[in-house]
C-alpha cells in the first residue's frame, strides 16, 4: 500500500476517462471520475485473475451494470495492459475495441455487454449462481468471486428488485457489488426521483450492507476485505462518491457534483478540460499517457497477479490429480460438451400437448446433462419444467447441489441471470414461462442475442388456445416478434436467435435435441398448452421423420402432382392434415403439407431444398395462430395466409378454434375459396 501511488493511479484513471470522452466528443466523464478510487483498489489488491491467461475459468469476474461508465473500465484495463494507447484514443469510433458501452470481450477483461441499466449486475448474480453450482460439485477450491458495479440508475431499474431478492434469498456470498452513489443521474439529482433507503432495502433482502466514503482508500480496502470474508450473504458496498471528482474551472476552482458532468464532455461544462488534466497530474500534451510511477507500480501488480494465479493453478492441479474422474467431468462442462443422449428412446403418449412432451424430454435429461440449470418463473407445474424438477431439487441457500432455480415471478430477472450463467460458463441455462410473458423478457433476449449466448428458452401456452384465461394470457403477436430475431444477424453473421414451434411430440423431442446441440446463439421452444394430434409417420418412425425439422422445415405429407402446398408450424400443422383429408375426399384436391418449425433455419438451406418443400410454381396457403406475417414471407406474393389479426377472447379453446376459423372444416373452406 502506497498512498501516493494509489492517489496517482486513481487520478490517472480520471484523466484518461475524461480524455476519452473529450476526444470522442461523446460519452460520460463524471461517473468514471467518481468510481476511479474503488476500481484502482479493487484491481490492484483484491481482484484475482491471470493477466497472462485472461480466459482462465477460475478467475474473479467483474460485471459492469452502468455501461455508460465504460471509460472507467477502459482506463483501468489500460493500466493493466489489456488495452493499448491507440485503443483508448479511439473510444467510441468505428472499428475500435472501446465501444460506447462495454461489449463482451473476455480477453480484454470485459465479461459482459452492458447497456440497458439493471441487466449488468443481474448477469453478475447469474454468474455467481453458476459459480456456486459448480463449487457444490467440484469443491471449495472453486472460490472465485463475482464483482458487480452499479449506479443510481441501475438501482432504480425494476430488475434490481428481482436480482436483489434472489441474491439475498440464495445467500450468494460470492457476489460483491459496489454501488457508486453520487446522488446524480443524467438529467436530475436523485432526490428528485427517489427518497428510498437503499441500504435498508438490500438489508431486507438479506444482504450485508456497508456504507463508505467512496474516495477513501482505507475504507474501500476494509469494505472489500470484509466482503471477501463474508460466508452467508452477498455484500453491497455503498460508496458515497462525487460526480466529476477532480474537476476544476479555468480559474482552478473546484467544479464537482454537477448534473451536467454526467453526460457531456468536460469541455462543454463549467469545468475546464485542460486545467482539470493539470489538476489530476496529467500532461495536456500527452493526455493518454500512463504516469511513469503508475506504470511502474502496475507492472509490479501484473507480475504479482500472475504469480498468485500460478499458486492457485498449482492447487487446482493437485485437486485434478486426486480427482481424475471429477476433473474430466469439469473439463466437459467447461467445454460445453454433451453426454451421449438417445433422444429416440424418449416415449410420449399419443396426442400430447407439446409442453407435456417437453416435460418428458426434461425428465430424461435430468441427471444425464448434469450441468443443466432449469428455471421457471413460478410456473413449473404449468410450463411443465416440473418434469425436470421431479428428478432434482431447487437451489437453496447453503445447498447448491440441486439443478432447479425457482426464480419467482420475475421473467426479466430470470432471463438476465441465465445470460450471466452462460457468460460464466460451465453450465447450460434453461428458462421457462408462458409465451405471452416473453414480453417481459425481451430486453434480456436481445442481450442474449447480441452476446451470442446459447441460453435455452422454453415458452408454453403458445396461442389463443390458452382459452378461458383470455386475451391477457393469449399470445398473438409474440411469435412475430421472436421470429424477427431469426432475421436479424449477430456480429458473427449468424441468425441472432433460433425459434422452434414444433408440430407434435416427435418434433418437440427433436426441438430439444436442436436446442442442446446449438452452442452458438440463444434458441427457444414455443409449446402448446392443449393436446395435439400426432403427425402420421411417412418413414420408418415419426421421430426419424421429425429429424428433418433440423433443416427448419420439411414435408409431413406429400402427394403426386399436388395442386397446392399447405404450410404451418405448431398445432396448426395437425389442423392442415384434417383440412387436407377433406380436400381430397370432397374435391379430389391433392396437397403437400410442410411443417416449418423455424423459418430462419429453413432459409439457410439450399434453394433447391426450399423449393422441394414449398414449390414456387404452385399456390401456397399458410395457417398460423398468430399474425399472418409469421408465414407471409414463405407463402410469397401469390400465396395466402390465414392468421389472427386481433386479440383473443375468454372462452374454451375448442370454442375459440370454431369462432376464429381454426378447424379442419373452416380451413378446408378457406383453401377452396383461395383455389377458386
XYZ file of C-alpha atoms in Angstrom:
676
model
C 0.000 0.000 0.000
C 1.438 3.313 -1.142
C -0.916 6.244 -0.607
C 0.876 8.429 -3.116
C 0.763 5.785 -5.846
C -2.838 4.935 -5.006
C -3.872 8.558 -5.472
C -1.814 8.929 -8.632
C -3.363 5.793 -10.110
C -6.917 6.930 -9.353
C -6.189 10.366 -10.813
C -4.610 8.740 -13.869
C -7.847 6.797 -14.412
C -9.800 10.046 -14.116
C -7.573 11.839 -16.595
C -7.796 9.001 -19.093
C -11.566 8.764 -18.769
C -12.197 12.447 -19.425
C -9.672 12.409 -22.268
C -11.521 9.589 -23.996
C -14.802 11.453 -23.796
C -13.265 14.765 -24.835
C -11.573 13.308 -27.903
C -14.702 11.407 -28.959
C -16.882 14.426 -28.113
C -19.280 11.835 -26.736
C -19.693 9.888 -23.526
C -19.998 10.116 -19.766
C -16.978 11.516 -17.890
C -18.322 12.407 -14.441
C -19.161 8.909 -13.215
C -15.770 7.379 -14.056
C -14.132 10.183 -12.085
C -16.187 9.167 -9.060
C -15.553 5.426 -9.362
C -11.810 5.605 -10.049
C -10.707 5.105 -6.444
C -12.742 1.936 -5.989
C -11.611 0.447 -9.296
C -7.946 1.001 -8.548
C -8.112 -0.552 -5.084
C -10.204 -3.482 -6.329
C -7.939 -4.372 -9.231
C -4.614 -3.646 -7.610
C -5.256 -5.511 -4.360
C -8.289 -7.815 -4.450
C -9.203 -8.942 -7.940
C -7.801 -12.421 -8.685
C -7.079 -13.303 -12.287
C -4.177 -14.227 -14.536
C -3.093 -11.347 -16.804
C -1.277 -13.888 -18.969
C -4.365 -16.121 -19.270
C -7.430 -13.881 -19.404
C -9.895 -16.695 -20.149
C -8.798 -18.761 -17.128
C -12.119 -20.291 -15.980
C -11.437 -19.809 -12.282
C -10.766 -16.075 -12.380
C -12.732 -13.477 -10.479
C -15.262 -11.738 -12.678
C -16.337 -8.109 -12.911
C -19.823 -7.308 -14.181
C -20.413 -3.688 -15.066
C -24.015 -2.550 -14.815
C -23.507 1.127 -15.549
C -22.343 0.632 -19.125
C -22.084 4.372 -19.705
C -19.093 4.218 -17.351
C -17.118 2.294 -19.969
C -14.258 4.866 -19.857
C -13.713 3.795 -16.246
C -13.226 0.195 -17.343
C -11.076 1.007 -20.356
C -8.846 3.307 -18.326
C -8.405 0.708 -15.580
C -7.702 -2.085 -18.047
C -5.305 0.166 -19.961
C -3.247 0.449 -16.784
C -3.349 -3.340 -16.553
C -2.132 -3.761 -20.127
C -5.389 -5.059 -21.617
C -5.784 -2.092 -23.961
C -3.235 -0.161 -25.994
C -2.914 3.600 -26.041
C -4.429 3.687 -29.518
C -7.445 1.767 -28.201
C -8.353 4.375 -25.610
C -7.640 7.134 -28.120
C -10.248 5.635 -30.474
C -13.033 5.443 -27.865
C -16.481 5.182 -29.482
C -15.080 5.152 -33.011
C -15.734 2.787 -35.920
C -13.818 -0.464 -35.588
C -12.458 0.302 -32.134
C -12.338 -2.202 -29.276
C -13.547 0.540 -26.920
C -17.223 0.990 -27.840
C -19.506 3.478 -26.108
C -20.936 0.788 -23.844
C -18.860 -2.295 -22.983
C -19.298 -5.303 -25.254
C -18.224 -8.724 -24.022
C -14.519 -9.205 -24.737
C -13.124 -11.605 -22.150
C -9.569 -11.461 -23.464
C -9.512 -7.770 -22.576
C -11.357 -8.233 -19.282
C -14.873 -7.265 -20.400
C -17.115 -10.015 -19.029
C -20.472 -8.734 -20.252
C -22.194 -6.439 -22.669
C -23.881 -3.739 -20.613
C -26.044 -1.017 -21.990
C -29.588 -1.089 -20.578
C -29.233 -0.356 -16.879
C -30.017 -3.132 -14.419
C -29.024 -6.065 -16.576
C -25.273 -5.920 -15.916
C -25.423 -6.627 -12.205
C -28.214 -9.167 -12.717
C -25.966 -11.075 -15.098
C -23.424 -10.933 -12.274
C -25.948 -12.591 -9.956
C -26.430 -15.317 -12.571
C -22.671 -15.817 -12.814
C -22.478 -16.104 -9.016
C -25.198 -18.781 -9.089
C -23.252 -20.701 -11.741
C -20.104 -20.464 -9.619
C -21.907 -21.767 -6.516
C -23.473 -24.569 -8.589
C -20.054 -25.687 -9.828
C -18.434 -25.277 -6.422
C -21.042 -27.642 -4.939
C -19.975 -30.303 -7.441
C -16.217 -29.858 -7.582
C -15.105 -28.495 -4.240
C -14.453 -25.381 -2.212
C -11.222 -24.675 -4.072
C -13.539 -23.127 -6.642
C -13.884 -19.956 -4.581
C -13.547 -17.140 -7.106
C -15.627 -14.006 -6.593
C -18.052 -12.127 -8.819
C -17.948 -8.343 -8.515
C -20.719 -6.044 -9.676
C -20.669 -2.298 -10.192
C -23.965 -0.427 -10.160
C -25.046 3.201 -10.329
C -28.047 5.200 -9.132
C -29.822 4.389 -12.402
C -29.223 0.668 -12.102
C -30.547 0.622 -8.543
C -33.718 2.307 -9.782
C -34.348 -0.087 -12.673
C -37.091 -2.539 -11.716
C -34.905 -5.551 -12.467
C -32.788 -4.679 -9.419
C -35.736 -5.814 -7.291
C -35.575 -9.335 -8.698
C -31.781 -9.531 -8.645
C -31.586 -8.211 -5.071
C -34.293 -10.527 -3.801
C -32.838 -13.672 -5.376
C -29.203 -12.958 -4.476
C -30.164 -12.385 -0.849
C -32.512 -15.364 -0.712
C -29.841 -17.700 -2.070
C -27.108 -16.245 0.153
C -24.725 -15.530 -2.720
C -21.739 -14.736 -0.535
C -19.510 -14.869 -3.616
C -21.217 -11.771 -5.056
C -19.842 -8.371 -4.052
C -21.377 -5.232 -5.527
C -20.183 -1.651 -5.379
C -22.906 0.976 -5.595
C -21.468 4.207 -6.955
C -23.815 6.502 -5.050
C -23.117 10.051 -6.198
C -26.702 11.388 -5.998
C -26.568 12.497 -9.641
C -28.139 10.950 -12.701
C -28.327 12.023 -16.311
C -30.992 14.705 -16.129
C -31.600 15.280 -12.422
C -30.315 14.836 -8.924
C -31.532 11.568 -7.423
C -33.550 13.307 -4.720
C -35.947 14.465 -7.429
C -36.923 10.893 -8.266
C -36.441 8.797 -5.132
C -36.309 9.012 -1.355
C -35.939 5.318 -0.526
C -33.333 3.983 1.856
C -31.266 1.746 -0.416
C -29.265 0.238 2.431
C -32.374 -0.840 4.300
C -33.857 -2.253 1.086
C -30.882 -4.527 0.450
C -30.636 -5.485 4.109
C -34.292 -6.528 3.970
C -33.400 -8.801 1.049
C -30.710 -10.468 3.148
C -27.594 -8.606 2.015
C -24.664 -7.439 4.093
C -24.544 -3.674 3.517
C -21.783 -1.224 4.348
C -21.684 2.479 3.507
C -18.299 4.116 2.957
C -16.608 7.208 1.603
C -16.006 6.021 -1.955
C -12.878 8.155 -2.233
C -11.254 6.929 0.981
C -8.918 4.123 0.013
C -8.677 2.722 3.525
C -12.466 2.470 3.779
C -12.672 0.842 0.332
C -9.962 -1.596 1.337
C -11.690 -2.588 4.578
C -15.063 -2.978 2.874
C -13.580 -5.289 0.246
C -11.669 -7.282 2.846
C -14.819 -7.810 4.919
C -16.858 -8.660 1.822
C -14.349 -11.309 0.802
C -14.551 -12.813 4.281
C -18.376 -12.940 4.253
C -19.735 -16.509 4.039
C -23.501 -16.101 4.370
C -24.653 -13.104 2.333
C -23.954 -11.085 -0.773
C -22.384 -7.739 0.023
C -23.414 -4.277 -1.121
C -20.749 -1.612 -0.665
C -22.438 1.765 -0.929
C -19.680 4.140 -1.926
C -20.631 7.775 -1.448
C -18.807 9.394 -4.336
C -18.703 12.763 -6.084
C -19.749 13.173 -9.696
C -16.836 14.686 -11.607
C -14.392 14.206 -8.735
C -11.315 16.320 -9.506
C -12.904 18.736 -11.971
C -11.849 22.363 -11.800
C -12.750 25.542 -13.666
C -10.493 27.642 -15.883
C -9.500 29.610 -12.783
C -8.694 26.453 -10.816
C -11.781 26.430 -8.608
C -13.398 23.096 -7.735
C -16.293 22.175 -10.009
C -17.718 18.873 -8.779
C -21.103 17.237 -8.252
C -22.988 18.947 -11.076
C -25.560 17.058 -13.142
C -24.070 18.306 -16.414
C -20.859 16.405 -15.651
C -22.725 13.139 -16.110
C -23.246 13.028 -19.848
C -21.214 15.761 -21.560
C -17.510 16.186 -22.337
C -15.803 18.201 -19.593
C -15.045 20.992 -22.056
C -18.780 21.504 -22.629
C -19.481 22.122 -18.939
C -18.481 24.702 -16.382
C -15.264 22.752 -15.834
C -12.127 23.281 -17.896
C -10.665 20.199 -19.579
C -7.008 21.291 -19.698
C -6.978 22.723 -16.175
C -8.636 19.545 -14.899
C -5.960 17.427 -16.563
C -3.253 19.500 -14.920
C -5.081 19.298 -11.583
C -5.067 15.496 -11.916
C -1.349 15.401 -12.648
C -1.677 14.678 -16.363
C 0.250 16.244 -19.228
C -2.192 18.056 -21.534
C 0.237 17.471 -24.405
C 0.018 13.704 -23.847
C -3.284 13.191 -22.080
C -3.467 9.455 -22.886
C -0.176 8.662 -21.184
C 0.144 6.415 -18.163
C 2.013 8.283 -15.423
C 5.550 6.935 -15.029
C 5.165 5.966 -11.352
C 1.770 4.399 -12.027
C 3.152 2.399 -14.940
C 5.967 1.050 -12.779
C 3.537 0.169 -9.997
C 1.155 -1.627 -12.340
C 3.966 -3.674 -13.830
C 4.591 -4.976 -10.324
C 0.881 -5.579 -9.807
C 0.650 -7.607 -13.034
C 3.676 -9.692 -12.062
C 2.150 -10.323 -8.649
C -1.220 -11.313 -10.154
C 0.450 -13.841 -12.444
C 2.374 -15.373 -9.530
C -0.749 -15.592 -7.356
C -2.668 -17.206 -10.214
C 0.111 -19.755 -10.661
C -0.176 -20.714 -6.995
C -3.913 -21.193 -7.427
C -3.328 -23.227 -10.575
C -0.990 -25.498 -8.634
C -3.723 -26.022 -6.040
C -6.168 -26.893 -8.820
C -3.669 -29.208 -10.464
C -3.225 -31.105 -7.191
C -7.011 -31.454 -6.928
C -7.164 -32.717 -10.505
C -4.519 -35.345 -9.781
C -6.503 -36.597 -6.804
C -9.905 -36.413 -8.543
C -9.350 -37.530 -12.125
C -12.938 -38.531 -12.831
C -14.302 -35.248 -11.499
C -11.583 -33.392 -13.364
C -12.669 -34.954 -16.645
C -16.277 -34.042 -15.915
C -15.301 -30.453 -15.119
C -13.438 -30.207 -18.416
C -16.505 -31.424 -20.286
C -18.700 -28.871 -18.505
C -16.332 -26.027 -19.341
C -16.012 -27.174 -22.954
C -19.784 -27.290 -23.354
C -19.703 -30.969 -24.291
C -22.882 -33.024 -24.112
C -23.058 -36.600 -22.863
C -24.286 -39.267 -25.251
C -28.059 -38.875 -25.456
C -30.616 -41.206 -27.011
C -33.463 -38.844 -27.859
C -35.245 -41.515 -29.888
C -35.731 -43.587 -26.733
C -37.965 -40.920 -25.166
C -41.533 -42.191 -25.185
C -44.602 -39.988 -25.479
C -48.242 -40.973 -25.359
C -50.392 -40.128 -28.351
C -51.939 -36.682 -28.679
C -49.888 -34.896 -26.024
C -49.578 -31.150 -25.682
C -46.081 -30.229 -26.762
C -45.455 -28.802 -23.272
C -46.164 -32.300 -21.904
C -43.805 -33.857 -24.447
C -41.221 -31.300 -23.342
C -41.716 -32.421 -19.746
C -40.883 -35.977 -20.786
C -37.713 -34.795 -22.505
C -36.714 -32.798 -19.431
C -37.335 -35.831 -17.252
C -34.990 -37.798 -19.495
C -32.315 -35.098 -19.462
C -32.367 -34.630 -15.682
C -29.361 -36.424 -14.240
C -27.887 -37.026 -17.698
C -26.990 -33.446 -18.602
C -25.597 -32.790 -15.156
C -24.683 -29.144 -15.693
C -28.120 -28.026 -16.800
C -29.820 -25.416 -14.598
C -33.532 -25.134 -15.329
C -35.504 -22.163 -14.075
C -39.151 -21.231 -14.138
C -40.927 -18.004 -13.222
C -43.309 -19.625 -10.718
C -44.873 -21.786 -13.427
C -43.046 -25.119 -13.242
C -46.296 -27.080 -12.921
C -47.800 -25.233 -15.918
C -44.850 -24.832 -18.259
C -44.042 -28.429 -17.309
C -40.449 -27.842 -16.305
C -41.510 -29.850 -13.283
C -40.602 -32.830 -15.456
C -37.026 -31.830 -14.610
C -37.701 -30.622 -11.074
C -39.142 -34.002 -10.063
C -35.730 -35.573 -10.737
C -33.733 -32.992 -8.739
C -34.393 -30.223 -6.221
C -34.249 -26.461 -6.058
C -31.138 -24.421 -5.404
C -31.247 -23.156 -1.837
C -29.136 -21.057 0.464
C -26.296 -23.275 1.599
C -27.259 -26.076 -0.795
C -26.472 -25.733 -4.486
C -26.452 -29.460 -5.168
C -29.816 -29.201 -6.934
C -30.314 -28.126 -10.532
C -33.566 -26.142 -10.495
C -33.812 -22.412 -9.846
C -37.135 -21.137 -8.556
C -36.985 -17.565 -9.824
C -40.375 -16.475 -8.595
C -42.464 -14.085 -10.659
C -39.547 -12.319 -12.337
C -39.250 -13.189 -16.020
C -36.762 -10.462 -16.948
C -34.573 -11.186 -13.925
C -34.652 -14.909 -14.674
C -33.642 -14.470 -18.311
C -30.900 -11.995 -17.445
C -29.484 -14.320 -14.788
C -29.426 -17.057 -17.428
C -27.284 -14.762 -19.584
C -24.916 -14.387 -16.647
C -24.757 -18.143 -16.161
C -23.881 -18.589 -19.829
C -21.223 -15.879 -19.590
C -19.681 -17.583 -16.566
C -19.503 -20.876 -18.392
C -19.670 -24.484 -17.269
C -23.474 -24.615 -17.093
C -26.366 -24.827 -19.555
C -29.127 -22.394 -18.534
C -32.764 -23.092 -19.417
C -35.558 -20.647 -18.563
C -39.303 -21.138 -18.903
C -42.545 -19.199 -18.705
C -45.744 -18.613 -20.690
C -45.126 -17.359 -24.224
C -47.109 -14.172 -23.659
C -44.687 -13.264 -20.882
C -41.792 -13.285 -23.307
C -42.790 -9.613 -23.474
C -41.253 -9.204 -20.027
C -38.069 -10.937 -21.189
C -37.364 -9.036 -24.420
C -34.506 -6.854 -23.083
C -32.668 -9.953 -21.853
C -33.407 -11.930 -25.018
C -31.919 -9.070 -27.013
C -28.718 -9.002 -24.921
C -28.546 -12.787 -25.156
C -28.664 -12.420 -28.944
C -26.091 -9.601 -29.026
C -23.683 -11.535 -26.782
C -24.263 -14.784 -28.728
C -25.160 -16.770 -25.613
C -26.704 -20.240 -26.088
C -29.403 -19.758 -23.457
C -32.404 -22.082 -23.905
C -35.864 -20.503 -23.661
C -39.000 -22.583 -23.140
C -42.309 -20.830 -23.788
C -45.598 -22.636 -23.321
C -49.261 -21.717 -23.797
C -48.341 -20.637 -27.292
C -51.603 -19.306 -28.785
C -55.143 -18.079 -28.238
C -55.944 -21.662 -27.216
C -54.939 -20.687 -23.680
C -58.669 -20.157 -23.736
C -60.516 -19.083 -20.629
C -57.617 -17.020 -19.304
C -58.465 -14.520 -22.009
C -56.541 -12.011 -24.120
C -54.015 -11.003 -21.455
C -52.641 -14.550 -21.471
C -53.098 -15.367 -25.155
C -50.062 -14.645 -27.330
C -50.949 -13.270 -30.768
C -48.098 -11.004 -31.829
C -45.329 -12.671 -29.795
C -44.261 -15.220 -32.405
C -43.805 -12.470 -34.980
C -41.642 -10.542 -32.515
C -39.436 -13.519 -31.684
C -39.101 -14.565 -35.324
C -37.796 -11.121 -36.207
C -34.645 -12.148 -34.328
C -34.255 -15.040 -36.759
C -33.969 -12.400 -39.490
C -31.545 -10.242 -37.506
C -27.892 -11.219 -37.825
C -25.424 -11.011 -34.959
C -21.879 -9.731 -35.385
C -20.714 -13.224 -36.344
C -23.103 -13.170 -39.291
C -25.463 -15.809 -37.883
C -29.168 -15.510 -37.191
C -29.239 -13.985 -33.732
C -31.921 -16.377 -32.440
C -33.439 -19.725 -33.398
C -37.173 -20.062 -32.680
C -38.756 -23.517 -32.865
C -42.503 -24.203 -32.748
C -42.918 -27.989 -33.000
C -45.948 -29.635 -34.572
C -46.195 -32.634 -32.246
C -44.360 -34.705 -29.639
C -41.758 -36.039 -32.062
C -40.853 -32.562 -33.265
C -40.669 -31.445 -29.639
C -38.079 -34.121 -28.918
C -36.113 -33.093 -31.998
C -36.529 -29.453 -30.962
C -34.862 -30.206 -27.629
C -32.074 -32.005 -29.485
C -31.579 -28.872 -31.593
C -31.562 -26.605 -28.542
C -28.922 -28.629 -26.737
C -26.697 -29.076 -29.775
C -26.784 -25.358 -30.550
C -23.890 -23.708 -28.728
C -23.704 -20.500 -30.751
C -26.861 -18.452 -30.244
C -29.918 -18.333 -27.991
C -32.818 -20.521 -29.014
C -36.336 -21.208 -27.871
C -39.147 -23.742 -27.962
C -42.703 -22.446 -28.395
C -45.039 -25.089 -26.990
C -48.767 -25.754 -26.799
C -50.993 -25.931 -23.790
C -53.569 -28.165 -25.497
C -53.155 -31.686 -26.810
C -52.198 -32.072 -30.480
C -52.859 -34.987 -32.816
C -49.569 -36.574 -33.778
C -48.486 -36.319 -37.387
C -48.624 -39.690 -39.131
C -45.197 -41.108 -39.941
C -44.235 -41.329 -43.592
C -40.907 -43.070 -42.985
C -39.759 -45.782 -40.608
C -40.720 -43.828 -37.468
C -42.211 -40.461 -36.690
C -39.001 -39.500 -34.862
C -36.927 -40.205 -37.968
C -39.314 -38.055 -39.995
C -39.102 -35.273 -37.431
C -35.312 -35.189 -37.651
C -35.870 -33.315 -40.900
C -37.004 -30.404 -38.723
C -33.292 -29.739 -38.193
C -33.446 -28.117 -41.632
C -36.108 -25.734 -40.368
C -38.892 -27.219 -42.460
C -39.910 -30.369 -44.327
C -42.883 -32.114 -45.871
C -45.007 -34.122 -43.446
C -47.428 -35.100 -46.202
C -46.509 -35.433 -49.865
C -48.679 -36.146 -52.907
C -48.010 -36.820 -56.554
C -48.683 -33.686 -58.578
C -50.163 -31.644 -55.688
C -52.401 -28.697 -56.512
C -51.249 -26.651 -53.534
C -48.755 -26.599 -50.663
C -50.138 -26.013 -47.187
C -47.677 -24.603 -44.640
C -47.799 -24.087 -40.878
C -45.949 -24.778 -37.662
C -47.003 -25.893 -34.225
C -50.508 -27.195 -33.645
C -51.764 -25.735 -36.917
C -49.941 -28.475 -38.834
C -52.395 -31.053 -37.462
C -55.254 -28.776 -38.481
C -53.869 -28.708 -42.024
C -53.795 -32.505 -42.027
C -57.519 -32.528 -41.191
C -58.243 -29.981 -43.906
C -56.167 -31.923 -46.447
C -58.224 -35.066 -45.845
C -61.388 -33.088 -46.554
C -59.905 -31.516 -49.674
C -59.037 -34.888 -51.166
C -62.261 -36.554 -50.057
C -64.650 -33.843 -51.246
C -62.795 -32.146 -54.067
C -60.135 -34.604 -55.137
C -57.534 -31.934 -54.422
C -54.111 -33.338 -53.619
C -51.829 -31.323 -51.369
C -48.394 -31.188 -49.847
C -48.141 -30.167 -46.208
C -44.989 -28.541 -44.847
C -44.110 -28.120 -41.187
C -41.838 -25.082 -40.903
C -40.564 -25.229 -37.336
C -38.107 -22.372 -37.977
C -38.161 -20.062 -40.978
C -34.678 -18.853 -40.040
C -33.165 -22.337 -40.328
C -35.250 -23.138 -43.395
C -33.902 -20.079 -45.210
C -30.351 -21.319 -44.604
C -30.987 -24.413 -46.734
C -30.247 -24.545 -50.451
C -32.772 -23.013 -52.835
C -33.295 -26.470 -54.290
C -34.268 -27.847 -50.901
C -36.535 -24.917 -50.093
C -38.292 -25.323 -53.445
C -38.717 -29.061 -52.840
C -40.647 -28.260 -49.676
C -42.545 -25.174 -50.832
C -42.893 -25.361 -54.600
C -42.662 -21.947 -56.251
C -44.830 -22.967 -59.199
C -47.850 -23.947 -57.104
C -50.222 -21.975 -54.857
C -49.263 -21.782 -51.189
C -51.667 -21.494 -48.261
C -50.388 -20.775 -44.776
C -52.124 -21.210 -41.439
C -50.916 -19.524 -38.259
C -52.494 -18.903 -34.878
C -50.545 -15.651 -34.735
C -50.243 -12.701 -37.056
C -50.293 -13.611 -40.769
C -46.839 -12.049 -41.122
C -45.472 -15.192 -39.453
C -45.813 -17.050 -42.751
C -46.276 -14.393 -45.418
C -42.632 -14.444 -46.425
C -42.849 -18.202 -47.017
C -46.198 -18.070 -48.802
C -44.924 -15.480 -51.250
C -46.706 -12.749 -53.128
C -49.188 -15.141 -54.745
C -49.851 -17.118 -51.611
C -52.431 -16.638 -48.889
C -52.002 -16.790 -45.149
C -54.875 -17.186 -42.734
C -53.990 -15.954 -39.291
C -55.272 -13.956 -36.389
C -55.334 -10.179 -36.667
C -56.971 -9.353 -33.346
C -56.598 -10.155 -29.669
C -58.242 -13.280 -28.307
C -61.252 -13.702 -26.044
C -62.047 -15.620 -22.898
C -63.652 -18.941 -23.822
C -62.758 -22.646 -24.033
C -60.095 -23.382 -26.638
C -62.411 -25.515 -28.795
C -64.922 -22.683 -28.929
C -62.210 -20.207 -29.948
C -61.000 -22.577 -32.680
C -64.510 -22.626 -34.100
C -65.117 -18.906 -33.724
C -61.749 -17.913 -35.186
C -61.776 -20.419 -38.053
C -59.083 -22.832 -36.875
C -60.793 -26.175 -37.537
C -60.230 -28.622 -40.351
C -63.620 -27.722 -41.806
C -63.032 -23.975 -41.692
C -59.557 -24.272 -43.180
C -60.937 -26.535 -45.912
C -63.347 -23.748 -46.818
C -60.536 -21.195 -46.829
C -58.408 -23.284 -49.204
C -61.324 -24.000 -51.546
C -62.081 -20.281 -51.698
C -58.403 -19.490 -52.340
C -58.137 -22.013 -55.177
C -61.321 -20.594 -56.683
